[in-house]
Amino acid sequence: HTNAYDEAITTPTEESVRRAMAIQLIINRELGTAKNENPNQGSFLIEELTDLVEEAVLTEFDRITERGGVLGAMERMYQRNKIQEESLYYEHQKHSGELPLIGVNTFLNKKGSPTILPTEVIRSTSEEKEQQIENLETFWKRNEKKSAAMLEQLKLVAINNGNLFSELMETVKYCSLGQITHALYEVGGQYRRSM
């Protein structure tokens, strides 16, 4: 069995025992290694898993090649769409319980899952929102003279494939995130999710 991390020096705490139990459950229920004899010494399990991963990677390489290579696939937004689809599929399976995950949707703590949001999400108060808007307007007024030039310089760097990160480090001193985002949209376009 999996020992609690503090078992060697003291009586294990509830938290350390829960963690040890979760590790044991993951090994038994999620990985399936306990169902296979000697999984680390060239057994069927490791060989089969390795072959499945290799096959999946090579299949994905073929799909990318069919789309004209990495750049062709990027132009068609293949990678981004694939990541979104897989993420949505995974989240659906996790939340529906089709994909049992120890401590996430099965074998939960009395306090519930750490990944599921509480029924009431913490929101900013009206005063906090108004204060933030006031801070932003003050920032805009303080940097009004310099912000337009900084945004033009940022657009120029983006168009010429320059070092955007370095330029952004200067631009954020005078421009808000919204101003920067709109400037970059003007030169690079805006991403639209295709789902």
Short mmCIF file of N, CA and C in Angstrom, two decimals:
data_model
loop_
_atom_site.label_atom_id
_atom_site.label_comp_id
_atom_site.label_asym_id
_atom_site.label_seq_id
_atom_site.Cartn_x
_atom_site.Cartn_y
_atom_site.Cartn_z
N HIS A 1 0.84 -1.19 0.00
CA HIS A 1 0.00 0.00 0.00
C HIS A 1 0.87 1.24 0.00
N THR A 2 0.26 2.38 -0.32
CA THR A 2 0.98 3.65 -0.33
C THR A 2 0.99 4.21 1.08
N ASN A 3 2.18 4.53 1.58
CA ASN A 3 2.30 5.09 2.93
C ASN A 3 2.04 6.59 2.92
N ALA A 4 1.52 7.08 4.04
CA ALA A 4 1.37 8.52 4.21
C ALA A 4 2.76 9.13 4.31
N TYR A 5 2.93 10.35 3.78
CA TYR A 5 4.26 10.95 3.73
C TYR A 5 4.87 11.22 5.10
N ASP A 6 4.05 11.34 6.14
CA ASP A 6 4.59 11.61 7.48
C ASP A 6 4.57 10.38 8.38
N GLU A 7 4.29 9.21 7.82
CA GLU A 7 4.15 7.99 8.60
C GLU A 7 5.45 7.58 9.29
N ALA A 8 6.58 7.87 8.70
CA ALA A 8 7.86 7.45 9.27
C ALA A 8 8.23 8.22 10.53
N ILE A 9 7.68 9.43 10.69
CA ILE A 9 8.10 10.26 11.82
C ILE A 9 7.02 10.49 12.86
N THR A 10 5.76 10.22 12.52
CA THR A 10 4.68 10.49 13.46
C THR A 10 3.43 9.71 13.05
N THR A 11 2.40 9.82 13.84
CA THR A 11 1.12 9.25 13.46
C THR A 11 0.58 10.08 12.30
N PRO A 12 0.21 9.44 11.20
CA PRO A 12 -0.22 10.19 10.02
C PRO A 12 -1.42 11.09 10.30
N THR A 13 -1.41 12.25 9.67
CA THR A 13 -2.54 13.18 9.78
C THR A 13 -3.62 12.75 8.80
N GLU A 14 -4.82 13.28 8.99
CA GLU A 14 -5.93 12.94 8.08
C GLU A 14 -5.59 13.35 6.64
N GLU A 15 -4.98 14.52 6.49
CA GLU A 15 -4.64 15.02 5.15
C GLU A 15 -3.64 14.09 4.46
N SER A 16 -2.61 13.64 5.19
CA SER A 16 -1.60 12.77 4.58
C SER A 16 -2.17 11.39 4.26
N VAL A 17 -3.08 10.90 5.10
CA VAL A 17 -3.72 9.61 4.83
C VAL A 17 -4.62 9.72 3.60
N ARG A 18 -5.37 10.82 3.50
CA ARG A 18 -6.23 11.02 2.32
C ARG A 18 -5.39 11.07 1.05
N ARG A 19 -4.24 11.73 1.11
CA ARG A 19 -3.36 11.81 -0.06
C ARG A 19 -2.83 10.42 -0.43
N ALA A 20 -2.41 9.65 0.57
CA ALA A 20 -1.91 8.30 0.31
C ALA A 20 -3.00 7.42 -0.29
N MET A 21 -4.22 7.54 0.25
CA MET A 21 -5.34 6.77 -0.28
C MET A 21 -5.66 7.19 -1.72
N ALA A 22 -5.59 8.49 -1.98
CA ALA A 22 -5.86 8.98 -3.34
C ALA A 22 -4.83 8.43 -4.32
N ILE A 23 -3.56 8.40 -3.91
CA ILE A 23 -2.50 7.84 -4.77
C ILE A 23 -2.79 6.37 -5.05
N GLN A 24 -3.15 5.65 -3.99
CA GLN A 24 -3.46 4.22 -4.15
C GLN A 24 -4.66 4.02 -5.09
N LEU A 25 -5.68 4.85 -4.93
CA LEU A 25 -6.86 4.74 -5.79
C LEU A 25 -6.53 5.09 -7.24
N ILE A 26 -5.68 6.09 -7.44
CA ILE A 26 -5.27 6.46 -8.80
C ILE A 26 -4.54 5.30 -9.46
N ILE A 27 -3.62 4.68 -8.71
CA ILE A 27 -2.87 3.54 -9.24
C ILE A 27 -3.82 2.41 -9.62
N ASN A 28 -4.78 2.12 -8.74
CA ASN A 28 -5.70 1.00 -8.96
C ASN A 28 -6.80 1.29 -9.97
N ARG A 29 -7.43 2.45 -9.87
CA ARG A 29 -8.63 2.72 -10.67
C ARG A 29 -8.36 3.47 -11.97
N GLU A 30 -7.41 4.41 -11.97
CA GLU A 30 -7.19 5.22 -13.16
C GLU A 30 -6.11 4.64 -14.07
N LEU A 31 -5.00 4.21 -13.50
CA LEU A 31 -3.89 3.72 -14.32
C LEU A 31 -4.02 2.26 -14.71
N GLY A 32 -4.63 1.47 -13.84
CA GLY A 32 -4.79 0.06 -14.13
C GLY A 32 -3.53 -0.76 -13.96
N THR A 33 -2.49 -0.17 -13.38
CA THR A 33 -1.23 -0.91 -13.24
C THR A 33 -1.35 -2.06 -12.25
N ALA A 34 -2.26 -1.96 -11.29
CA ALA A 34 -2.41 -3.04 -10.31
C ALA A 34 -3.03 -4.29 -10.95
N LYS A 35 -3.63 -4.14 -12.12
CA LYS A 35 -4.23 -5.28 -12.81
C LYS A 35 -3.21 -6.02 -13.67
N ASN A 36 -2.00 -5.52 -13.73
CA ASN A 36 -0.96 -6.11 -14.57
C ASN A 36 0.23 -6.54 -13.73
N GLU A 37 0.76 -7.68 -14.07
CA GLU A 37 1.90 -8.21 -13.33
C GLU A 37 3.18 -7.50 -13.76
N ASN A 38 3.93 -7.02 -12.79
CA ASN A 38 5.25 -6.45 -13.02
C ASN A 38 5.26 -5.41 -14.15
N PRO A 39 4.54 -4.28 -13.99
CA PRO A 39 4.35 -3.35 -15.10
C PRO A 39 5.62 -2.62 -15.55
N ASN A 40 6.65 -2.57 -14.73
CA ASN A 40 7.83 -1.79 -15.09
C ASN A 40 8.94 -2.57 -15.79
N GLN A 41 8.79 -3.85 -15.97
CA GLN A 41 9.87 -4.64 -16.56
C GLN A 41 9.47 -5.24 -17.89
N GLY A 42 9.17 -4.37 -18.85
CA GLY A 42 8.87 -4.83 -20.20
C GLY A 42 7.59 -5.60 -20.34
N SER A 43 6.63 -5.32 -19.49
CA SER A 43 5.38 -6.07 -19.53
C SER A 43 4.48 -5.60 -20.67
N PHE A 44 3.42 -6.33 -20.87
CA PHE A 44 2.43 -6.00 -21.89
C PHE A 44 1.89 -4.59 -21.70
N LEU A 45 1.60 -4.19 -20.46
CA LEU A 45 0.99 -2.89 -20.19
C LEU A 45 1.84 -1.74 -20.73
N ILE A 46 3.11 -1.70 -20.35
CA ILE A 46 3.98 -0.60 -20.77
C ILE A 46 4.17 -0.63 -22.28
N GLU A 47 4.39 -1.81 -22.84
CA GLU A 47 4.58 -1.92 -24.29
C GLU A 47 3.33 -1.48 -25.04
N GLU A 48 2.17 -1.91 -24.56
CA GLU A 48 0.92 -1.55 -25.23
C GLU A 48 0.65 -0.06 -25.14
N LEU A 49 0.85 0.53 -23.95
CA LEU A 49 0.64 1.96 -23.79
C LEU A 49 1.60 2.76 -24.67
N THR A 50 2.85 2.33 -24.73
CA THR A 50 3.84 3.00 -25.58
C THR A 50 3.42 2.93 -27.04
N ASP A 51 2.99 1.76 -27.48
CA ASP A 51 2.55 1.59 -28.87
C ASP A 51 1.34 2.46 -29.18
N LEU A 52 0.40 2.55 -28.25
CA LEU A 52 -0.80 3.36 -28.46
C LEU A 52 -0.46 4.85 -28.57
N VAL A 53 0.45 5.32 -27.71
CA VAL A 53 0.87 6.72 -27.77
C VAL A 53 1.58 6.99 -29.09
N GLU A 54 2.50 6.09 -29.46
CA GLU A 54 3.24 6.26 -30.72
C GLU A 54 2.28 6.29 -31.91
N GLU A 55 1.32 5.39 -31.93
CA GLU A 55 0.35 5.33 -33.02
C GLU A 55 -0.48 6.62 -33.10
N ALA A 56 -0.90 7.13 -31.94
CA ALA A 56 -1.70 8.37 -31.91
C ALA A 56 -0.88 9.56 -32.40
N VAL A 57 0.39 9.63 -32.00
CA VAL A 57 1.26 10.73 -32.43
C VAL A 57 1.48 10.68 -33.94
N LEU A 58 1.77 9.51 -34.47
CA LEU A 58 2.00 9.36 -35.91
C LEU A 58 0.74 9.67 -36.72
N THR A 59 -0.42 9.29 -36.20
CA THR A 59 -1.69 9.61 -36.86
C THR A 59 -1.90 11.12 -36.91
N GLU A 60 -1.57 11.79 -35.81
CA GLU A 60 -1.71 13.25 -35.77
C GLU A 60 -0.73 13.91 -36.73
N PHE A 61 0.49 13.38 -36.81
CA PHE A 61 1.46 13.90 -37.79
C PHE A 61 0.91 13.77 -39.20
N ASP A 62 0.28 12.64 -39.50
CA ASP A 62 -0.31 12.44 -40.83
C ASP A 62 -1.41 13.46 -41.11
N ARG A 63 -2.24 13.75 -40.11
CA ARG A 63 -3.30 14.74 -40.28
C ARG A 63 -2.72 16.12 -40.56
N ILE A 64 -1.64 16.46 -39.86
CA ILE A 64 -0.99 17.76 -40.08
C ILE A 64 -0.36 17.80 -41.47
N THR A 65 0.27 16.71 -41.89
CA THR A 65 0.88 16.64 -43.22
C THR A 65 -0.18 16.81 -44.31
N GLU A 66 -1.34 16.20 -44.12
CA GLU A 66 -2.44 16.33 -45.09
C GLU A 66 -2.90 17.77 -45.25
N ARG A 67 -2.68 18.59 -44.23
CA ARG A 67 -3.11 19.98 -44.27
C ARG A 67 -1.98 20.92 -44.72
N GLY A 68 -0.92 20.35 -45.26
CA GLY A 68 0.17 21.18 -45.78
C GLY A 68 1.29 21.41 -44.78
N GLY A 69 1.44 20.53 -43.82
CA GLY A 69 2.49 20.69 -42.81
C GLY A 69 2.03 21.59 -41.68
N VAL A 70 2.97 21.91 -40.80
CA VAL A 70 2.64 22.70 -39.61
C VAL A 70 2.09 24.07 -40.00
N LEU A 71 2.75 24.77 -40.93
CA LEU A 71 2.28 26.10 -41.30
C LEU A 71 0.91 26.06 -41.98
N GLY A 72 0.73 25.07 -42.87
CA GLY A 72 -0.57 24.93 -43.52
C GLY A 72 -1.69 24.64 -42.53
N ALA A 73 -1.39 23.79 -41.57
CA ALA A 73 -2.39 23.47 -40.54
C ALA A 73 -2.68 24.68 -39.66
N MET A 74 -1.63 25.47 -39.38
CA MET A 74 -1.83 26.68 -38.58
C MET A 74 -2.71 27.68 -39.32
N GLU A 75 -2.48 27.82 -40.63
CA GLU A 75 -3.29 28.75 -41.42
C GLU A 75 -4.76 28.34 -41.41
N ARG A 76 -5.01 27.05 -41.35
CA ARG A 76 -6.39 26.54 -41.31
C ARG A 76 -6.89 26.42 -39.87
N MET A 77 -6.05 26.82 -38.92
CA MET A 77 -6.36 26.79 -37.48
C MET A 77 -6.66 25.39 -36.99
N TYR A 78 -6.03 24.40 -37.60
CA TYR A 78 -6.26 23.00 -37.24
C TYR A 78 -5.87 22.73 -35.79
N GLN A 79 -4.64 23.13 -35.41
CA GLN A 79 -4.16 22.82 -34.06
C GLN A 79 -5.05 23.45 -33.00
N ARG A 80 -5.39 24.73 -33.18
CA ARG A 80 -6.20 25.43 -32.19
C ARG A 80 -7.57 24.77 -32.06
N ASN A 81 -8.19 24.45 -33.19
CA ASN A 81 -9.51 23.81 -33.15
C ASN A 81 -9.44 22.43 -32.50
N LYS A 82 -8.39 21.69 -32.80
CA LYS A 82 -8.22 20.35 -32.23
C LYS A 82 -8.07 20.43 -30.70
N ILE A 83 -7.27 21.39 -30.24
CA ILE A 83 -7.08 21.57 -28.80
C ILE A 83 -8.41 21.92 -28.14
N GLN A 84 -9.19 22.81 -28.76
CA GLN A 84 -10.49 23.19 -28.21
C GLN A 84 -11.44 22.01 -28.15
N GLU A 85 -11.50 21.24 -29.24
CA GLU A 85 -12.39 20.08 -29.28
C GLU A 85 -12.04 19.07 -28.20
N GLU A 86 -10.75 18.76 -28.08
CA GLU A 86 -10.31 17.78 -27.09
C GLU A 86 -10.55 18.28 -25.67
N SER A 87 -10.32 19.57 -25.46
CA SER A 87 -10.53 20.15 -24.14
C SER A 87 -12.01 20.09 -23.76
N LEU A 88 -12.87 20.43 -24.70
CA LEU A 88 -14.31 20.39 -24.45
C LEU A 88 -14.77 18.96 -24.18
N TYR A 89 -14.26 18.01 -24.96
CA TYR A 89 -14.60 16.60 -24.79
C TYR A 89 -14.16 16.11 -23.40
N TYR A 90 -12.92 16.46 -23.01
CA TYR A 90 -12.39 16.05 -21.70
C TYR A 90 -13.22 16.65 -20.57
N GLU A 91 -13.52 17.94 -20.66
CA GLU A 91 -14.30 18.60 -19.61
C GLU A 91 -15.69 17.98 -19.50
N HIS A 92 -16.31 17.67 -20.64
CA HIS A 92 -17.63 17.04 -20.63
C HIS A 92 -17.56 15.68 -19.94
N GLN A 93 -16.56 14.87 -20.30
CA GLN A 93 -16.42 13.55 -19.67
C GLN A 93 -16.17 13.67 -18.18
N LYS A 94 -15.34 14.64 -17.79
CA LYS A 94 -15.02 14.83 -16.38
C LYS A 94 -16.26 15.23 -15.59
N HIS A 95 -17.02 16.19 -16.11
CA HIS A 95 -18.18 16.69 -15.37
C HIS A 95 -19.37 15.74 -15.41
N SER A 96 -19.48 14.93 -16.45
CA SER A 96 -20.58 13.97 -16.52
C SER A 96 -20.28 12.71 -15.70
N GLY A 97 -19.00 12.50 -15.37
CA GLY A 97 -18.60 11.32 -14.62
C GLY A 97 -18.20 10.15 -15.51
N GLU A 98 -18.27 10.33 -16.84
CA GLU A 98 -17.85 9.26 -17.76
C GLU A 98 -16.37 8.94 -17.58
N LEU A 99 -15.59 9.96 -17.26
CA LEU A 99 -14.17 9.78 -17.00
C LEU A 99 -13.96 9.94 -15.50
N PRO A 100 -13.91 8.84 -14.75
CA PRO A 100 -13.76 8.97 -13.29
C PRO A 100 -12.35 9.42 -12.92
N LEU A 101 -12.29 10.50 -12.15
CA LEU A 101 -11.01 11.02 -11.67
C LEU A 101 -11.06 11.08 -10.14
N ILE A 102 -10.12 10.42 -9.52
CA ILE A 102 -10.09 10.34 -8.07
C ILE A 102 -9.95 11.74 -7.48
N GLY A 103 -10.83 12.08 -6.55
CA GLY A 103 -10.77 13.37 -5.87
C GLY A 103 -11.36 14.52 -6.66
N VAL A 104 -11.73 14.27 -7.92
CA VAL A 104 -12.34 15.31 -8.74
C VAL A 104 -13.83 15.04 -8.92
N ASN A 105 -14.17 13.82 -9.36
CA ASN A 105 -15.58 13.47 -9.49
C ASN A 105 -15.93 12.12 -8.86
N THR A 106 -14.94 11.45 -8.28
CA THR A 106 -15.19 10.23 -7.51
C THR A 106 -14.33 10.28 -6.25
N PHE A 107 -14.76 9.56 -5.22
CA PHE A 107 -14.05 9.53 -3.94
C PHE A 107 -13.74 10.95 -3.46
N LEU A 108 -14.78 11.76 -3.39
CA LEU A 108 -14.61 13.16 -3.02
C LEU A 108 -14.45 13.32 -1.52
N ASN A 109 -13.77 14.36 -1.16
CA ASN A 109 -13.65 14.79 0.22
C ASN A 109 -15.04 15.25 0.69
N LYS A 110 -15.26 15.29 1.98
CA LYS A 110 -16.54 15.77 2.50
C LYS A 110 -16.84 17.18 2.02
N LYS A 111 -15.79 17.95 1.79
CA LYS A 111 -15.95 19.35 1.36
C LYS A 111 -16.28 19.45 -0.13
N GLY A 112 -16.22 18.35 -0.86
CA GLY A 112 -16.54 18.37 -2.29
C GLY A 112 -15.30 18.42 -3.15
N SER A 113 -15.52 18.53 -4.45
CA SER A 113 -14.43 18.54 -5.42
C SER A 113 -13.70 19.87 -5.40
N PRO A 114 -12.37 19.84 -5.50
CA PRO A 114 -11.63 21.10 -5.54
C PRO A 114 -11.76 21.80 -6.90
N THR A 115 -12.27 21.11 -7.92
CA THR A 115 -12.35 21.71 -9.26
C THR A 115 -13.73 22.24 -9.61
N ILE A 116 -14.74 21.90 -8.83
CA ILE A 116 -16.09 22.37 -9.13
C ILE A 116 -16.33 23.66 -8.36
N LEU A 117 -16.79 24.67 -9.08
CA LEU A 117 -17.01 25.97 -8.45
C LEU A 117 -18.10 25.89 -7.40
N PRO A 118 -17.95 26.67 -6.33
CA PRO A 118 -19.02 26.72 -5.33
C PRO A 118 -20.28 27.32 -5.97
N THR A 119 -21.42 27.12 -5.31
CA THR A 119 -22.68 27.61 -5.88
C THR A 119 -22.68 29.13 -6.01
N GLU A 120 -21.99 29.82 -5.14
CA GLU A 120 -21.96 31.27 -5.21
C GLU A 120 -20.54 31.72 -5.54
N VAL A 121 -20.39 32.33 -6.69
CA VAL A 121 -19.08 32.82 -7.12
C VAL A 121 -18.87 34.21 -6.54
N ILE A 122 -17.68 34.49 -6.07
CA ILE A 122 -17.38 35.80 -5.48
C ILE A 122 -17.32 36.83 -6.60
N ARG A 123 -18.05 37.90 -6.44
CA ARG A 123 -18.10 38.98 -7.43
C ARG A 123 -17.61 40.28 -6.80
N SER A 124 -17.12 41.17 -7.64
CA SER A 124 -16.72 42.49 -7.17
C SER A 124 -17.96 43.29 -6.81
N THR A 125 -17.83 44.14 -5.82
CA THR A 125 -18.95 45.01 -5.45
C THR A 125 -19.02 46.16 -6.45
N SER A 126 -20.13 46.87 -6.46
CA SER A 126 -20.29 48.03 -7.36
C SER A 126 -19.23 49.08 -7.07
N GLU A 127 -18.91 49.26 -5.80
CA GLU A 127 -17.90 50.26 -5.42
C GLU A 127 -16.52 49.87 -5.97
N GLU A 128 -16.19 48.58 -5.88
CA GLU A 128 -14.91 48.11 -6.40
C GLU A 128 -14.82 48.29 -7.91
N LYS A 129 -15.92 48.00 -8.61
CA LYS A 129 -15.94 48.18 -10.06
C LYS A 129 -15.78 49.65 -10.43
N GLU A 130 -16.52 50.51 -9.74
CA GLU A 130 -16.44 51.95 -10.02
C GLU A 130 -15.03 52.48 -9.74
N GLN A 131 -14.41 52.00 -8.66
CA GLN A 131 -13.05 52.43 -8.32
C GLN A 131 -12.07 52.00 -9.41
N GLN A 132 -12.23 50.79 -9.93
CA GLN A 132 -11.34 50.31 -10.98
C GLN A 132 -11.51 51.12 -12.26
N ILE A 133 -12.75 51.46 -12.60
CA ILE A 133 -13.01 52.29 -13.79
C ILE A 133 -12.39 53.67 -13.61
N GLU A 134 -12.52 54.21 -12.41
CA GLU A 134 -11.92 55.52 -12.11
C GLU A 134 -10.40 55.46 -12.23
N ASN A 135 -9.80 54.37 -11.71
CA ASN A 135 -8.34 54.20 -11.81
C ASN A 135 -7.91 54.13 -13.28
N LEU A 136 -8.69 53.42 -14.09
CA LEU A 136 -8.36 53.28 -15.52
C LEU A 136 -8.45 54.63 -16.23
N GLU A 137 -9.50 55.39 -15.93
CA GLU A 137 -9.64 56.71 -16.56
C GLU A 137 -8.51 57.65 -16.15
N THR A 138 -8.09 57.57 -14.90
CA THR A 138 -6.95 58.37 -14.43
C THR A 138 -5.68 57.96 -15.16
N PHE A 139 -5.49 56.66 -15.34
CA PHE A 139 -4.33 56.13 -16.08
C PHE A 139 -4.33 56.65 -17.51
N TRP A 140 -5.51 56.62 -18.16
CA TRP A 140 -5.62 57.11 -19.55
C TRP A 140 -5.25 58.59 -19.63
N LYS A 141 -5.79 59.40 -18.71
CA LYS A 141 -5.52 60.84 -18.74
C LYS A 141 -4.05 61.14 -18.48
N ARG A 142 -3.47 60.41 -17.54
CA ARG A 142 -2.06 60.64 -17.19
C ARG A 142 -1.14 60.33 -18.38
N ASN A 143 -1.51 59.33 -19.18
CA ASN A 143 -0.64 58.89 -20.28
C ASN A 143 -1.17 59.25 -21.66
N GLU A 144 -2.10 60.20 -21.71
CA GLU A 144 -2.78 60.54 -22.96
C GLU A 144 -1.80 60.94 -24.07
N LYS A 145 -0.80 61.73 -23.74
CA LYS A 145 0.13 62.22 -24.76
C LYS A 145 1.03 61.12 -25.30
N LYS A 146 1.44 60.21 -24.45
CA LYS A 146 2.42 59.19 -24.86
C LYS A 146 1.76 57.92 -25.41
N SER A 147 0.51 57.64 -25.02
CA SER A 147 -0.10 56.35 -25.37
C SER A 147 -0.27 56.16 -26.88
N ALA A 148 -0.69 57.19 -27.60
CA ALA A 148 -0.90 57.04 -29.05
C ALA A 148 0.40 56.66 -29.76
N ALA A 149 1.49 57.32 -29.39
CA ALA A 149 2.79 57.01 -30.01
C ALA A 149 3.24 55.60 -29.66
N MET A 150 3.00 55.18 -28.42
CA MET A 150 3.40 53.83 -27.99
C MET A 150 2.60 52.77 -28.74
N LEU A 151 1.31 53.03 -28.96
CA LEU A 151 0.47 52.07 -29.68
C LEU A 151 0.89 51.98 -31.15
N GLU A 152 1.24 53.11 -31.75
CA GLU A 152 1.72 53.09 -33.14
C GLU A 152 3.03 52.32 -33.24
N GLN A 153 3.92 52.51 -32.28
CA GLN A 153 5.19 51.78 -32.27
C GLN A 153 4.94 50.27 -32.11
N LEU A 154 4.00 49.91 -31.25
CA LEU A 154 3.66 48.50 -31.05
C LEU A 154 3.13 47.88 -32.35
N LYS A 155 2.24 48.60 -33.03
CA LYS A 155 1.70 48.10 -34.30
C LYS A 155 2.81 47.92 -35.34
N LEU A 156 3.73 48.86 -35.38
CA LEU A 156 4.84 48.79 -36.32
C LEU A 156 5.72 47.57 -36.06
N VAL A 157 6.00 47.32 -34.79
CA VAL A 157 6.81 46.14 -34.41
C VAL A 157 6.07 44.86 -34.81
N ALA A 158 4.75 44.83 -34.58
CA ALA A 158 3.96 43.64 -34.93
C ALA A 158 3.97 43.40 -36.44
N ILE A 159 3.80 44.46 -37.21
CA ILE A 159 3.78 44.34 -38.68
C ILE A 159 5.12 43.85 -39.21
N ASN A 160 6.22 44.33 -38.61
CA ASN A 160 7.56 43.97 -39.06
C ASN A 160 8.10 42.70 -38.40
N ASN A 161 7.24 41.95 -37.70
CA ASN A 161 7.64 40.72 -37.01
C ASN A 161 8.79 40.94 -36.04
N GLY A 162 8.76 42.07 -35.36
CA GLY A 162 9.80 42.38 -34.37
C GLY A 162 9.53 41.68 -33.05
N ASN A 163 10.30 42.06 -32.04
CA ASN A 163 10.17 41.47 -30.71
C ASN A 163 8.99 42.11 -29.98
N LEU A 164 7.83 41.50 -30.09
CA LEU A 164 6.61 42.06 -29.48
C LEU A 164 6.69 42.09 -27.96
N PHE A 165 7.30 41.08 -27.38
CA PHE A 165 7.35 41.02 -25.92
C PHE A 165 8.12 42.21 -25.36
N SER A 166 9.26 42.48 -25.95
CA SER A 166 10.08 43.61 -25.50
C SER A 166 9.31 44.92 -25.65
N GLU A 167 8.62 45.06 -26.77
CA GLU A 167 7.84 46.28 -27.02
C GLU A 167 6.67 46.38 -26.05
N LEU A 168 6.03 45.26 -25.76
CA LEU A 168 4.91 45.26 -24.81
C LEU A 168 5.34 45.71 -23.42
N MET A 169 6.56 45.34 -23.03
CA MET A 169 7.06 45.73 -21.71
C MET A 169 7.11 47.25 -21.56
N GLU A 170 7.35 47.96 -22.66
CA GLU A 170 7.34 49.42 -22.64
C GLU A 170 5.92 49.96 -22.78
N THR A 171 5.14 49.34 -23.65
CA THR A 171 3.79 49.83 -23.95
C THR A 171 2.88 49.78 -22.73
N VAL A 172 3.01 48.74 -21.90
CA VAL A 172 2.12 48.62 -20.74
C VAL A 172 2.33 49.72 -19.71
N LYS A 173 3.43 50.43 -19.81
CA LYS A 173 3.67 51.55 -18.88
C LYS A 173 2.75 52.73 -19.19
N TYR A 174 2.24 52.79 -20.44
CA TYR A 174 1.46 53.95 -20.87
C TYR A 174 0.08 53.61 -21.42
N CYS A 175 -0.18 52.32 -21.67
CA CYS A 175 -1.44 51.93 -22.31
C CYS A 175 -2.11 50.80 -21.53
N SER A 176 -3.44 50.80 -21.55
CA SER A 176 -4.19 49.75 -20.86
C SER A 176 -4.24 48.49 -21.72
N LEU A 177 -4.65 47.40 -21.11
CA LEU A 177 -4.78 46.13 -21.83
C LEU A 177 -5.77 46.27 -22.99
N GLY A 178 -6.85 46.97 -22.77
CA GLY A 178 -7.84 47.17 -23.83
C GLY A 178 -7.26 47.93 -25.01
N GLN A 179 -6.51 49.00 -24.74
CA GLN A 179 -5.88 49.77 -25.81
C GLN A 179 -4.90 48.90 -26.61
N ILE A 180 -4.10 48.13 -25.89
CA ILE A 180 -3.10 47.27 -26.54
C ILE A 180 -3.80 46.21 -27.39
N THR A 181 -4.84 45.59 -26.83
CA THR A 181 -5.57 44.54 -27.55
C THR A 181 -6.16 45.08 -28.84
N HIS A 182 -6.80 46.24 -28.78
CA HIS A 182 -7.41 46.82 -29.98
C HIS A 182 -6.36 47.18 -31.02
N ALA A 183 -5.22 47.69 -30.57
CA ALA A 183 -4.14 48.03 -31.51
C ALA A 183 -3.64 46.78 -32.22
N LEU A 184 -3.48 45.68 -31.49
CA LEU A 184 -3.00 44.44 -32.11
C LEU A 184 -4.06 43.82 -33.00
N TYR A 185 -5.34 43.98 -32.66
CA TYR A 185 -6.42 43.51 -33.53
C TYR A 185 -6.37 44.23 -34.88
N GLU A 186 -6.04 45.52 -34.84
CA GLU A 186 -6.00 46.30 -36.08
C GLU A 186 -4.97 45.76 -37.06
N VAL A 187 -3.85 45.27 -36.55
CA VAL A 187 -2.80 44.79 -37.47
C VAL A 187 -2.82 43.28 -37.67
N GLY A 188 -3.34 42.54 -36.73
CA GLY A 188 -3.27 41.08 -36.84
C GLY A 188 -4.60 40.38 -36.96
N GLY A 189 -5.69 41.12 -36.84
CA GLY A 189 -7.00 40.49 -36.89
C GLY A 189 -7.39 39.94 -35.53
N GLN A 190 -8.63 39.51 -35.46
CA GLN A 190 -9.18 39.02 -34.20
C GLN A 190 -9.56 37.56 -34.35
N TYR A 191 -9.18 36.76 -33.37
CA TYR A 191 -9.50 35.33 -33.41
C TYR A 191 -10.98 35.12 -33.14
N ARG A 192 -11.60 34.29 -33.95
CA ARG A 192 -13.01 33.92 -33.76
C ARG A 192 -13.07 32.42 -33.53
N ARG A 193 -13.66 32.04 -32.44
CA ARG A 193 -13.78 30.63 -32.11
C ARG A 193 -14.77 29.96 -33.07
N SER A 194 -14.39 28.85 -33.63
CA SER A 194 -15.25 28.19 -34.62
C SER A 194 -15.87 26.92 -34.06
N MET A 195 -16.75 27.08 -33.09
CA MET A 195 -17.38 25.91 -32.49
C MET A 195 -18.88 26.03 -32.62
#
